[in-house]
Amino acid sequence: MSITTATRSVPFGAITTFRLVHAIENAAEAFASWKAARQTRGALANLSDSQLEDIGLVRADADMIYNKIRSGRY
């Protein structure tokens, strides 16, 4: 019985291409997160104090929610 080891080389530039695609995907995700946070902040800013109170928030909570969405923790 013999043991063989298959070694295959990747095509030239494949790793660089993978890293480029990965960087573009990360940038797109960051942009989408920023856009969602911005829209949420704008929607909360347009609410009156009584409307915010109805949903259990105060005006100061809007910045906290914005920062959580931007950082991806929300």
PDB file of N, CA, C and O in Angstrom:
ATOM      1  N   MET A   1       0.849  -1.160   0.000  1.00  0.00           N
ATOM      2  CA  MET A   1       0.000   0.000   0.000  1.00  0.00           C
ATOM      3  C   MET A   1       0.900   1.230   0.000  1.00  0.00           C
ATOM      4  O   MET A   1       1.839   1.310   0.757  1.00  0.00           O
ATOM      5  N   SER A   2       0.566   2.156  -0.835  1.00  0.00           N
ATOM      6  CA  SER A   2       1.380   3.368  -0.905  1.00  0.00           C
ATOM      7  C   SER A   2       0.538   4.579  -0.533  1.00  0.00           C
ATOM      8  O   SER A   2      -0.675   4.603  -0.710  1.00  0.00           O
ATOM      9  N   ILE A   3       1.220   5.557  -0.001  1.00  0.00           N
ATOM     10  CA  ILE A   3       0.564   6.801   0.382  1.00  0.00           C
ATOM     11  C   ILE A   3       1.018   7.879  -0.582  1.00  0.00           C
ATOM     12  O   ILE A   3       2.209   8.060  -0.812  1.00  0.00           O
ATOM     13  N   THR A   4       0.060   8.572  -1.122  1.00  0.00           N
ATOM     14  CA  THR A   4       0.395   9.661  -2.039  1.00  0.00           C
ATOM     15  C   THR A   4      -0.100  10.977  -1.462  1.00  0.00           C
ATOM     16  O   THR A   4      -1.120  11.027  -0.789  1.00  0.00           O
ATOM     17  N   THR A   5       0.644  11.984  -1.724  1.00  0.00           N
ATOM     18  CA  THR A   5       0.274  13.318  -1.274  1.00  0.00           C
ATOM     19  C   THR A   5       0.039  14.174  -2.505  1.00  0.00           C
ATOM     20  O   THR A   5       0.924  14.305  -3.352  1.00  0.00           O
ATOM     21  N   ALA A   6      -1.147  14.700  -2.584  1.00  0.00           N
ATOM     22  CA  ALA A   6      -1.472  15.544  -3.726  1.00  0.00           C
ATOM     23  C   ALA A   6      -1.119  16.989  -3.384  1.00  0.00           C
ATOM     24  O   ALA A   6      -1.560  17.524  -2.369  1.00  0.00           O
ATOM     25  N   THR A   7      -0.318  17.576  -4.178  1.00  0.00           N
ATOM     26  CA  THR A   7       0.003  18.993  -4.006  1.00  0.00           C
ATOM     27  C   THR A   7      -0.459  19.725  -5.247  1.00  0.00           C
ATOM     28  O   THR A   7      -0.096  19.376  -6.363  1.00  0.00           O
ATOM     29  N   ARG A   8      -1.268  20.704  -5.030  1.00  0.00           N
ATOM     30  CA  ARG A   8      -1.765  21.493  -6.148  1.00  0.00           C
ATOM     31  C   ARG A   8      -1.423  22.951  -5.880  1.00  0.00           C
ATOM     32  O   ARG A   8      -1.632  23.452  -4.779  1.00  0.00           O
ATOM     33  N   SER A   9      -0.939  23.588  -6.849  1.00  0.00           N
ATOM     34  CA  SER A   9      -0.674  25.017  -6.694  1.00  0.00           C
ATOM     35  C   SER A   9      -1.900  25.786  -7.172  1.00  0.00           C
ATOM     36  O   SER A   9      -2.624  25.355  -8.052  1.00  0.00           O
ATOM     37  N   VAL A  10      -2.117  26.897  -6.550  1.00  0.00           N
ATOM     38  CA  VAL A  10      -3.245  27.733  -6.951  1.00  0.00           C
ATOM     39  C   VAL A  10      -2.838  28.562  -8.154  1.00  0.00           C
ATOM     40  O   VAL A  10      -1.649  28.850  -8.353  1.00  0.00           O
ATOM     41  N   PRO A  11      -3.810  28.939  -8.963  1.00  0.00           N
ATOM     42  CA  PRO A  11      -3.481  29.755 -10.130  1.00  0.00           C
ATOM     43  C   PRO A  11      -2.842  31.082  -9.719  1.00  0.00           C
ATOM     44  O   PRO A  11      -3.131  31.614  -8.642  1.00  0.00           O
ATOM     45  N   PHE A  12      -2.014  31.602 -10.577  1.00  0.00           N
ATOM     46  CA  PHE A  12      -1.315  32.849 -10.316  1.00  0.00           C
ATOM     47  C   PHE A  12      -2.325  33.965 -10.051  1.00  0.00           C
ATOM     48  O   PHE A  12      -3.236  34.202 -10.823  1.00  0.00           O
ATOM     49  N   GLY A  13      -2.183  34.631  -8.938  1.00  0.00           N
ATOM     50  CA  GLY A  13      -3.036  35.762  -8.606  1.00  0.00           C
ATOM     51  C   GLY A  13      -4.322  35.396  -7.884  1.00  0.00           C
ATOM     52  O   GLY A  13      -5.120  36.276  -7.570  1.00  0.00           O
ATOM     53  N   ALA A  14      -4.556  34.126  -7.616  1.00  0.00           N
ATOM     54  CA  ALA A  14      -5.811  33.715  -6.986  1.00  0.00           C
ATOM     55  C   ALA A  14      -5.933  34.266  -5.569  1.00  0.00           C
ATOM     56  O   ALA A  14      -7.008  34.710  -5.158  1.00  0.00           O
ATOM     57  N   ILE A  15      -4.862  34.236  -4.821  1.00  0.00           N
ATOM     58  CA  ILE A  15      -4.905  34.714  -3.439  1.00  0.00           C
ATOM     59  C   ILE A  15      -5.120  36.224  -3.414  1.00  0.00           C
ATOM     60  O   ILE A  15      -5.915  36.738  -2.626  1.00  0.00           O
ATOM     61  N   THR A  16      -4.460  36.927  -4.298  1.00  0.00           N
ATOM     62  CA  THR A  16      -4.644  38.374  -4.380  1.00  0.00           C
ATOM     63  C   THR A  16      -6.078  38.713  -4.774  1.00  0.00           C
ATOM     64  O   THR A  16      -6.688  39.617  -4.213  1.00  0.00           O
ATOM     65  N   THR A  17      -6.622  37.969  -5.709  1.00  0.00           N
ATOM     66  CA  THR A  17      -8.003  38.182  -6.141  1.00  0.00           C
ATOM     67  C   THR A  17      -8.963  37.917  -4.984  1.00  0.00           C
ATOM     68  O   THR A  17      -9.898  38.680  -4.745  1.00  0.00           O
ATOM     69  N   PHE A  18      -8.725  36.836  -4.244  1.00  0.00           N
ATOM     70  CA  PHE A  18      -9.560  36.515  -3.095  1.00  0.00           C
ATOM     71  C   PHE A  18      -9.520  37.644  -2.072  1.00  0.00           C
ATOM     72  O   PHE A  18     -10.553  38.050  -1.549  1.00  0.00           O
ATOM     73  N   ARG A  19      -8.339  38.150  -1.779  1.00  0.00           N
ATOM     74  CA  ARG A  19      -8.213  39.226  -0.797  1.00  0.00           C
ATOM     75  C   ARG A  19      -8.905  40.502  -1.270  1.00  0.00           C
ATOM     76  O   ARG A  19      -9.516  41.217  -0.474  1.00  0.00           O
ATOM     77  N   LEU A  20      -8.818  40.789  -2.553  1.00  0.00           N
ATOM     78  CA  LEU A  20      -9.478  41.967  -3.106  1.00  0.00           C
ATOM     79  C   LEU A  20     -10.993  41.838  -2.999  1.00  0.00           C
ATOM     80  O   LEU A  20     -11.680  42.771  -2.568  1.00  0.00           O
ATOM     81  N   VAL A  21     -11.525  40.678  -3.359  1.00  0.00           N
ATOM     82  CA  VAL A  21     -12.969  40.449  -3.265  1.00  0.00           C
ATOM     83  C   VAL A  21     -13.417  40.544  -1.810  1.00  0.00           C
ATOM     84  O   VAL A  21     -14.456  41.143  -1.500  1.00  0.00           O
ATOM     85  N   HIS A  22     -12.637  39.976  -0.905  1.00  0.00           N
ATOM     86  CA  HIS A  22     -12.966  40.026   0.515  1.00  0.00           C
ATOM     87  C   HIS A  22     -12.971  41.467   1.025  1.00  0.00           C
ATOM     88  O   HIS A  22     -13.861  41.863   1.790  1.00  0.00           O
ATOM     89  N   ALA A  23     -12.030  42.268   0.610  1.00  0.00           N
ATOM     90  CA  ALA A  23     -11.965  43.673   1.018  1.00  0.00           C
ATOM     91  C   ALA A  23     -13.171  44.451   0.490  1.00  0.00           C
ATOM     92  O   ALA A  23     -13.739  45.289   1.204  1.00  0.00           O
ATOM     93  N   ILE A  24     -13.569  44.162  -0.735  1.00  0.00           N
ATOM     94  CA  ILE A  24     -14.735  44.833  -1.311  1.00  0.00           C
ATOM     95  C   ILE A  24     -16.001  44.440  -0.557  1.00  0.00           C
ATOM     96  O   ILE A  24     -16.854  45.287  -0.266  1.00  0.00           O
ATOM     97  N   GLU A  25     -16.127  43.157  -0.214  1.00  0.00           N
ATOM     98  CA  GLU A  25     -17.282  42.705   0.563  1.00  0.00           C
ATOM     99  C   GLU A  25     -17.329  43.390   1.929  1.00  0.00           C
ATOM    100  O   GLU A  25     -18.401  43.811   2.381  1.00  0.00           O
ATOM    101  N   ASN A  26     -16.186  43.500   2.587  1.00  0.00           N
ATOM    102  CA  ASN A  26     -16.128  44.170   3.891  1.00  0.00           C
ATOM    103  C   ASN A  26     -16.519  45.638   3.775  1.00  0.00           C
ATOM    104  O   ASN A  26     -17.223  46.173   4.636  1.00  0.00           O
ATOM    105  N   ALA A  27     -16.062  46.296   2.720  1.00  0.00           N
ATOM    106  CA  ALA A  27     -16.398  47.706   2.512  1.00  0.00           C
ATOM    107  C   ALA A  27     -17.897  47.864   2.256  1.00  0.00           C
ATOM    108  O   ALA A  27     -18.525  48.795   2.778  1.00  0.00           O
ATOM    109  N   ALA A  28     -18.475  46.952   1.491  1.00  0.00           N
ATOM    110  CA  ALA A  28     -19.910  47.014   1.216  1.00  0.00           C
ATOM    111  C   ALA A  28     -20.721  46.800   2.492  1.00  0.00           C
ATOM    112  O   ALA A  28     -21.724  47.484   2.724  1.00  0.00           O
ATOM    113  N   GLU A  29     -20.307  45.873   3.327  1.00  0.00           N
ATOM    114  CA  GLU A  29     -20.994  45.637   4.603  1.00  0.00           C
ATOM    115  C   GLU A  29     -20.880  46.844   5.526  1.00  0.00           C
ATOM    116  O   GLU A  29     -21.850  47.216   6.193  1.00  0.00           O
ATOM    117  N   ALA A  30     -19.710  47.457   5.560  1.00  0.00           N
ATOM    118  CA  ALA A  30     -19.520  48.643   6.397  1.00  0.00           C
ATOM    119  C   ALA A  30     -20.399  49.797   5.913  1.00  0.00           C
ATOM    120  O   ALA A  30     -20.993  50.517   6.719  1.00  0.00           O
ATOM    121  N   PHE A  31     -20.488  49.960   4.605  1.00  0.00           N
ATOM    122  CA  PHE A  31     -21.331  51.016   4.042  1.00  0.00           C
ATOM    123  C   PHE A  31     -22.791  50.764   4.362  1.00  0.00           C
ATOM    124  O   PHE A  31     -23.522  51.689   4.741  1.00  0.00           O
ATOM    125  N   ALA A  32     -23.246  49.521   4.227  1.00  0.00           N
ATOM    126  CA  ALA A  32     -24.645  49.181   4.521  1.00  0.00           C
ATOM    127  C   ALA A  32     -24.964  49.433   5.993  1.00  0.00           C
ATOM    128  O   ALA A  32     -26.045  49.940   6.325  1.00  0.00           O
ATOM    129  N   SER A  33     -24.026  49.096   6.872  1.00  0.00           N
ATOM    130  CA  SER A  33     -24.222  49.331   8.298  1.00  0.00           C
ATOM    131  C   SER A  33     -24.289  50.824   8.596  1.00  0.00           C
ATOM    132  O   SER A  33     -25.150  51.274   9.363  1.00  0.00           O
ATOM    133  N   TRP A  34     -23.412  51.590   7.999  1.00  0.00           N
ATOM    134  CA  TRP A  34     -23.410  53.041   8.192  1.00  0.00           C
ATOM    135  C   TRP A  34     -24.724  53.650   7.698  1.00  0.00           C
ATOM    136  O   TRP A  34     -25.322  54.490   8.360  1.00  0.00           O
ATOM    137  N   LYS A  35     -25.192  53.196   6.534  1.00  0.00           N
ATOM    138  CA  LYS A  35     -26.425  53.728   5.958  1.00  0.00           C
ATOM    139  C   LYS A  35     -27.629  53.406   6.845  1.00  0.00           C
ATOM    140  O   LYS A  35     -28.479  54.263   7.086  1.00  0.00           O
ATOM    141  N   ALA A  36     -27.703  52.182   7.363  1.00  0.00           N
ATOM    142  CA  ALA A  36     -28.805  51.799   8.249  1.00  0.00           C
ATOM    143  C   ALA A  36     -28.780  52.627   9.530  1.00  0.00           C
ATOM    144  O   ALA A  36     -29.826  53.085  10.002  1.00  0.00           O
ATOM    145  N   ALA A  37     -27.601  52.838  10.074  1.00  0.00           N
ATOM    146  CA  ALA A  37     -27.475  53.634  11.297  1.00  0.00           C
ATOM    147  C   ALA A  37     -27.894  55.077  11.037  1.00  0.00           C
ATOM    148  O   ALA A  37     -28.587  55.693  11.856  1.00  0.00           O
ATOM    149  N   ARG A  38     -27.499  55.616   9.913  1.00  0.00           N
ATOM    150  CA  ARG A  38     -27.840  56.992   9.563  1.00  0.00           C
ATOM    151  C   ARG A  38     -29.347  57.156   9.389  1.00  0.00           C
ATOM    152  O   ARG A  38     -29.946  58.123   9.857  1.00  0.00           O
ATOM    153  N   GLN A  39     -29.991  56.191   8.726  1.00  0.00           N
ATOM    154  CA  GLN A  39     -31.432  56.253   8.521  1.00  0.00           C
ATOM    155  C   GLN A  39     -32.183  56.129   9.849  1.00  0.00           C
ATOM    156  O   GLN A  39     -33.177  56.823  10.086  1.00  0.00           O
ATOM    157  N   THR A  40     -31.698  55.254  10.715  1.00  0.00           N
ATOM    158  CA  THR A  40     -32.332  55.086  12.021  1.00  0.00           C
ATOM    159  C   THR A  40     -32.203  56.360  12.844  1.00  0.00           C
ATOM    160  O   THR A  40     -33.167  56.807  13.473  1.00  0.00           O
ATOM    161  N   ARG A  41     -31.022  56.947  12.819  1.00  0.00           N
ATOM    162  CA  ARG A  41     -30.806  58.186  13.574  1.00  0.00           C
ATOM    163  C   ARG A  41     -31.707  59.295  13.050  1.00  0.00           C
ATOM    164  O   ARG A  41     -32.299  60.052  13.816  1.00  0.00           O
ATOM    165  N   GLY A  42     -31.844  59.384  11.737  1.00  0.00           N
ATOM    166  CA  GLY A  42     -32.716  60.399  11.147  1.00  0.00           C
ATOM    167  C   GLY A  42     -34.175  60.190  11.511  1.00  0.00           C
ATOM    168  O   GLY A  42     -34.898  61.142  11.823  1.00  0.00           O
ATOM    169  N   ALA A  43     -34.613  58.929  11.492  1.00  0.00           N
ATOM    170  CA  ALA A  43     -36.003  58.634  11.846  1.00  0.00           C
ATOM    171  C   ALA A  43     -36.272  58.968  13.307  1.00  0.00           C
ATOM    172  O   ALA A  43     -37.317  59.535  13.638  1.00  0.00           O
ATOM    173  N   LEU A  44     -35.343  58.625  14.197  1.00  0.00           N
ATOM    174  CA  LEU A  44     -35.520  58.936  15.614  1.00  0.00           C
ATOM    175  C   LEU A  44     -35.462  60.434  15.862  1.00  0.00           C
ATOM    176  O   LEU A  44     -36.174  60.955  16.728  1.00  0.00           O
ATOM    177  N   ALA A  45     -34.639  61.146  15.116  1.00  0.00           N
ATOM    178  CA  ALA A  45     -34.523  62.595  15.295  1.00  0.00           C
ATOM    179  C   ALA A  45     -35.802  63.312  14.876  1.00  0.00           C
ATOM    180  O   ALA A  45     -36.114  64.386  15.402  1.00  0.00           O
ATOM    181  N   ASN A  46     -36.550  62.715  13.949  1.00  0.00           N
ATOM    182  CA  ASN A  46     -37.785  63.338  13.475  1.00  0.00           C
ATOM    183  C   ASN A  46     -38.969  63.099  14.407  1.00  0.00           C
ATOM    184  O   ASN A  46     -40.020  63.704  14.225  1.00  0.00           O
ATOM    185  N   LEU A  47     -38.826  62.219  15.379  1.00  0.00           N
ATOM    186  CA  LEU A  47     -39.911  61.945  16.316  1.00  0.00           C
ATOM    187  C   LEU A  47     -39.946  63.010  17.413  1.00  0.00           C
ATOM    188  O   LEU A  47     -38.911  63.531  17.826  1.00  0.00           O
ATOM    189  N   SER A  48     -41.140  63.285  17.885  1.00  0.00           N
ATOM    190  CA  SER A  48     -41.272  64.226  19.000  1.00  0.00           C
ATOM    191  C   SER A  48     -40.914  63.510  20.300  1.00  0.00           C
ATOM    192  O   SER A  48     -40.814  62.282  20.345  1.00  0.00           O
ATOM    193  N   ASP A  49     -40.757  64.292  21.352  1.00  0.00           N
ATOM    194  CA  ASP A  49     -40.417  63.704  22.649  1.00  0.00           C
ATOM    195  C   ASP A  49     -41.512  62.757  23.137  1.00  0.00           C
ATOM    196  O   ASP A  49     -41.233  61.717  23.719  1.00  0.00           O
ATOM    197  N   SER A  50     -42.765  63.103  22.882  1.00  0.00           N
ATOM    198  CA  SER A  50     -43.857  62.225  23.321  1.00  0.00           C
ATOM    199  C   SER A  50     -43.887  60.933  22.512  1.00  0.00           C
ATOM    200  O   SER A  50     -44.202  59.867  23.054  1.00  0.00           O
ATOM    201  N   GLN A  51     -43.547  60.997  21.218  1.00  0.00           N
ATOM    202  CA  GLN A  51     -43.482  59.781  20.402  1.00  0.00           C
ATOM    203  C   GLN A  51     -42.341  58.882  20.865  1.00  0.00           C
ATOM    204  O   GLN A  51     -42.483  57.661  20.917  1.00  0.00           O
ATOM    205  N   LEU A  52     -41.218  59.495  21.190  1.00  0.00           N
ATOM    206  CA  LEU A  52     -40.096  58.711  21.713  1.00  0.00           C
ATOM    207  C   LEU A  52     -40.472  58.058  23.038  1.00  0.00           C
ATOM    208  O   LEU A  52     -40.130  56.896  23.284  1.00  0.00           O
ATOM    209  N   GLU A  53     -41.183  58.790  23.867  1.00  0.00           N
ATOM    210  CA  GLU A  53     -41.606  58.247  25.160  1.00  0.00           C
ATOM    211  C   GLU A  53     -42.552  57.061  24.953  1.00  0.00           C
ATOM    212  O   GLU A  53     -42.507  56.089  25.701  1.00  0.00           O
ATOM    213  N   ASP A  54     -43.397  57.131  23.923  1.00  0.00           N
ATOM    214  CA  ASP A  54     -44.324  56.036  23.632  1.00  0.00           C
ATOM    215  C   ASP A  54     -43.591  54.731  23.313  1.00  0.00           C
ATOM    216  O   ASP A  54     -44.104  53.648  23.606  1.00  0.00           O
ATOM    217  N   ILE A  55     -42.426  54.828  22.711  1.00  0.00           N
ATOM    218  CA  ILE A  55     -41.668  53.611  22.390  1.00  0.00           C
ATOM    219  C   ILE A  55     -40.584  53.317  23.422  1.00  0.00           C
ATOM    220  O   ILE A  55     -39.747  52.445  23.229  1.00  0.00           O
ATOM    221  N   GLY A  56     -40.613  54.061  24.519  1.00  0.00           N
ATOM    222  CA  GLY A  56     -39.713  53.772  25.635  1.00  0.00           C
ATOM    223  C   GLY A  56     -38.320  54.338  25.502  1.00  0.00           C
ATOM    224  O   GLY A  56     -37.367  53.799  26.059  1.00  0.00           O
ATOM    225  N   LEU A  57     -38.186  55.443  24.765  1.00  0.00           N
ATOM    226  CA  LEU A  57     -36.881  56.080  24.580  1.00  0.00           C
ATOM    227  C   LEU A  57     -36.927  57.533  25.015  1.00  0.00           C
ATOM    228  O   LEU A  57     -37.991  58.129  25.114  1.00  0.00           O
ATOM    229  N   VAL A  58     -35.768  58.073  25.253  1.00  0.00           N
ATOM    230  CA  VAL A  58     -35.616  59.514  25.441  1.00  0.00           C
ATOM    231  C   VAL A  58     -34.664  60.006  24.357  1.00  0.00           C
ATOM    232  O   VAL A  58     -33.982  59.221  23.699  1.00  0.00           O
ATOM    233  N   ARG A  59     -34.635  61.304  24.188  1.00  0.00           N
ATOM    234  CA  ARG A  59     -33.836  61.867  23.099  1.00  0.00           C
ATOM    235  C   ARG A  59     -32.366  61.435  23.155  1.00  0.00           C
ATOM    236  O   ARG A  59     -31.735  61.185  22.137  1.00  0.00           O
ATOM    237  N   ALA A  60     -31.806  61.294  24.332  1.00  0.00           N
ATOM    238  CA  ALA A  60     -30.394  60.915  24.476  1.00  0.00           C
ATOM    239  C   ALA A  60     -30.127  59.487  24.009  1.00  0.00           C
ATOM    240  O   ALA A  60     -28.999  59.141  23.668  1.00  0.00           O
ATOM    241  N   ASP A  61     -31.161  58.645  23.986  1.00  0.00           N
ATOM    242  CA  ASP A  61     -30.978  57.254  23.552  1.00  0.00           C
ATOM    243  C   ASP A  61     -30.690  57.146  22.055  1.00  0.00           C
ATOM    244  O   ASP A  61     -30.125  56.153  21.596  1.00  0.00           O
ATOM    245  N   ALA A  62     -31.088  58.151  21.276  1.00  0.00           N
ATOM    246  CA  ALA A  62     -30.900  58.093  19.826  1.00  0.00           C
ATOM    247  C   ALA A  62     -29.425  57.953  19.465  1.00  0.00           C
ATOM    248  O   ALA A  62     -29.067  57.153  18.594  1.00  0.00           O
ATOM    249  N   ASP A  63     -28.557  58.704  20.124  1.00  0.00           N
ATOM    250  CA  ASP A  63     -27.118  58.605  19.835  1.00  0.00           C
ATOM    251  C   ASP A  63     -26.566  57.248  20.244  1.00  0.00           C
ATOM    252  O   ASP A  63     -25.718  56.683  19.559  1.00  0.00           O
ATOM    253  N   MET A  64     -27.046  56.719  21.365  1.00  0.00           N
ATOM    254  CA  MET A  64     -26.589  55.411  21.823  1.00  0.00           C
ATOM    255  C   MET A  64     -26.977  54.333  20.806  1.00  0.00           C
ATOM    256  O   MET A  64     -26.164  53.486  20.450  1.00  0.00           O
ATOM    257  N   ILE A  65     -28.212  54.388  20.312  1.00  0.00           N
ATOM    258  CA  ILE A  65     -28.663  53.409  19.327  1.00  0.00           C
ATOM    259  C   ILE A  65     -27.872  53.561  18.034  1.00  0.00           C
ATOM    260  O   ILE A  65     -27.450  52.575  17.426  1.00  0.00           O
ATOM    261  N   TYR A  66     -27.641  54.801  17.626  1.00  0.00           N
ATOM    262  CA  TYR A  66     -26.852  55.064  16.413  1.00  0.00           C
ATOM    263  C   TYR A  66     -25.460  54.449  16.525  1.00  0.00           C
ATOM    264  O   TYR A  66     -24.987  53.773  15.618  1.00  0.00           O
ATOM    265  N   ASN A  67     -24.804  54.650  17.648  1.00  0.00           N
ATOM    266  CA  ASN A  67     -23.453  54.111  17.840  1.00  0.00           C
ATOM    267  C   ASN A  67     -23.446  52.584  17.876  1.00  0.00           C
ATOM    268  O   ASN A  67     -22.518  51.951  17.370  1.00  0.00           O
ATOM    269  N   LYS A  68     -24.472  51.978  18.456  1.00  0.00           N
ATOM    270  CA  LYS A  68     -24.547  50.522  18.489  1.00  0.00           C
ATOM    271  C   LYS A  68     -24.753  49.946  17.100  1.00  0.00           C
ATOM    272  O   LYS A  68     -24.156  48.936  16.745  1.00  0.00           O
ATOM    273  N   ILE A  69     -25.603  50.575  16.298  1.00  0.00           N
ATOM    274  CA  ILE A  69     -25.847  50.087  14.938  1.00  0.00           C
ATOM    275  C   ILE A  69     -24.574  50.228  14.108  1.00  0.00           C
ATOM    276  O   ILE A  69     -24.192  49.325  13.363  1.00  0.00           O
ATOM    277  N   ARG A  70     -23.895  51.371  14.238  1.00  0.00           N
ATOM    278  CA  ARG A  70     -22.661  51.598  13.477  1.00  0.00           C
ATOM    279  C   ARG A  70     -21.592  50.572  13.811  1.00  0.00           C
ATOM    280  O   ARG A  70     -20.842  50.123  12.950  1.00  0.00           O
ATOM    281  N   SER A  71     -21.506  50.199  15.080  1.00  0.00           N
ATOM    282  CA  SER A  71     -20.473  49.262  15.489  1.00  0.00           C
ATOM    283  C   SER A  71     -20.874  47.813  15.251  1.00  0.00           C
ATOM    284  O   SER A  71     -20.064  46.908  15.448  1.00  0.00           O
ATOM    285  N   GLY A  72     -22.116  47.577  14.854  1.00  0.00           N
ATOM    286  CA  GLY A  72     -22.560  46.221  14.564  1.00  0.00           C
ATOM    287  C   GLY A  72     -22.993  45.447  15.796  1.00  0.00           C
ATOM    288  O   GLY A  72     -23.131  44.235  15.747  1.00  0.00           O
ATOM    289  N   ARG A  73     -23.204  46.120  16.905  1.00  0.00           N
ATOM    290  CA  ARG A  73     -23.603  45.436  18.135  1.00  0.00           C
ATOM    291  C   ARG A  73     -25.098  45.461  18.337  1.00  0.00           C
ATOM    292  O   ARG A  73     -25.592  45.003  19.348  1.00  0.00           O
ATOM    293  N   TYR A  74     -25.877  45.984  17.428  1.00  0.00           N
ATOM    294  CA  TYR A  74     -27.325  46.113  17.605  1.00  0.00           C
ATOM    295  C   TYR A  74     -28.043  45.271  16.614  1.00  0.00           C
ATOM    296  O   TYR A  74     -27.726  45.121  15.502  1.00  0.00           O
TER     297      TYR A  74
END
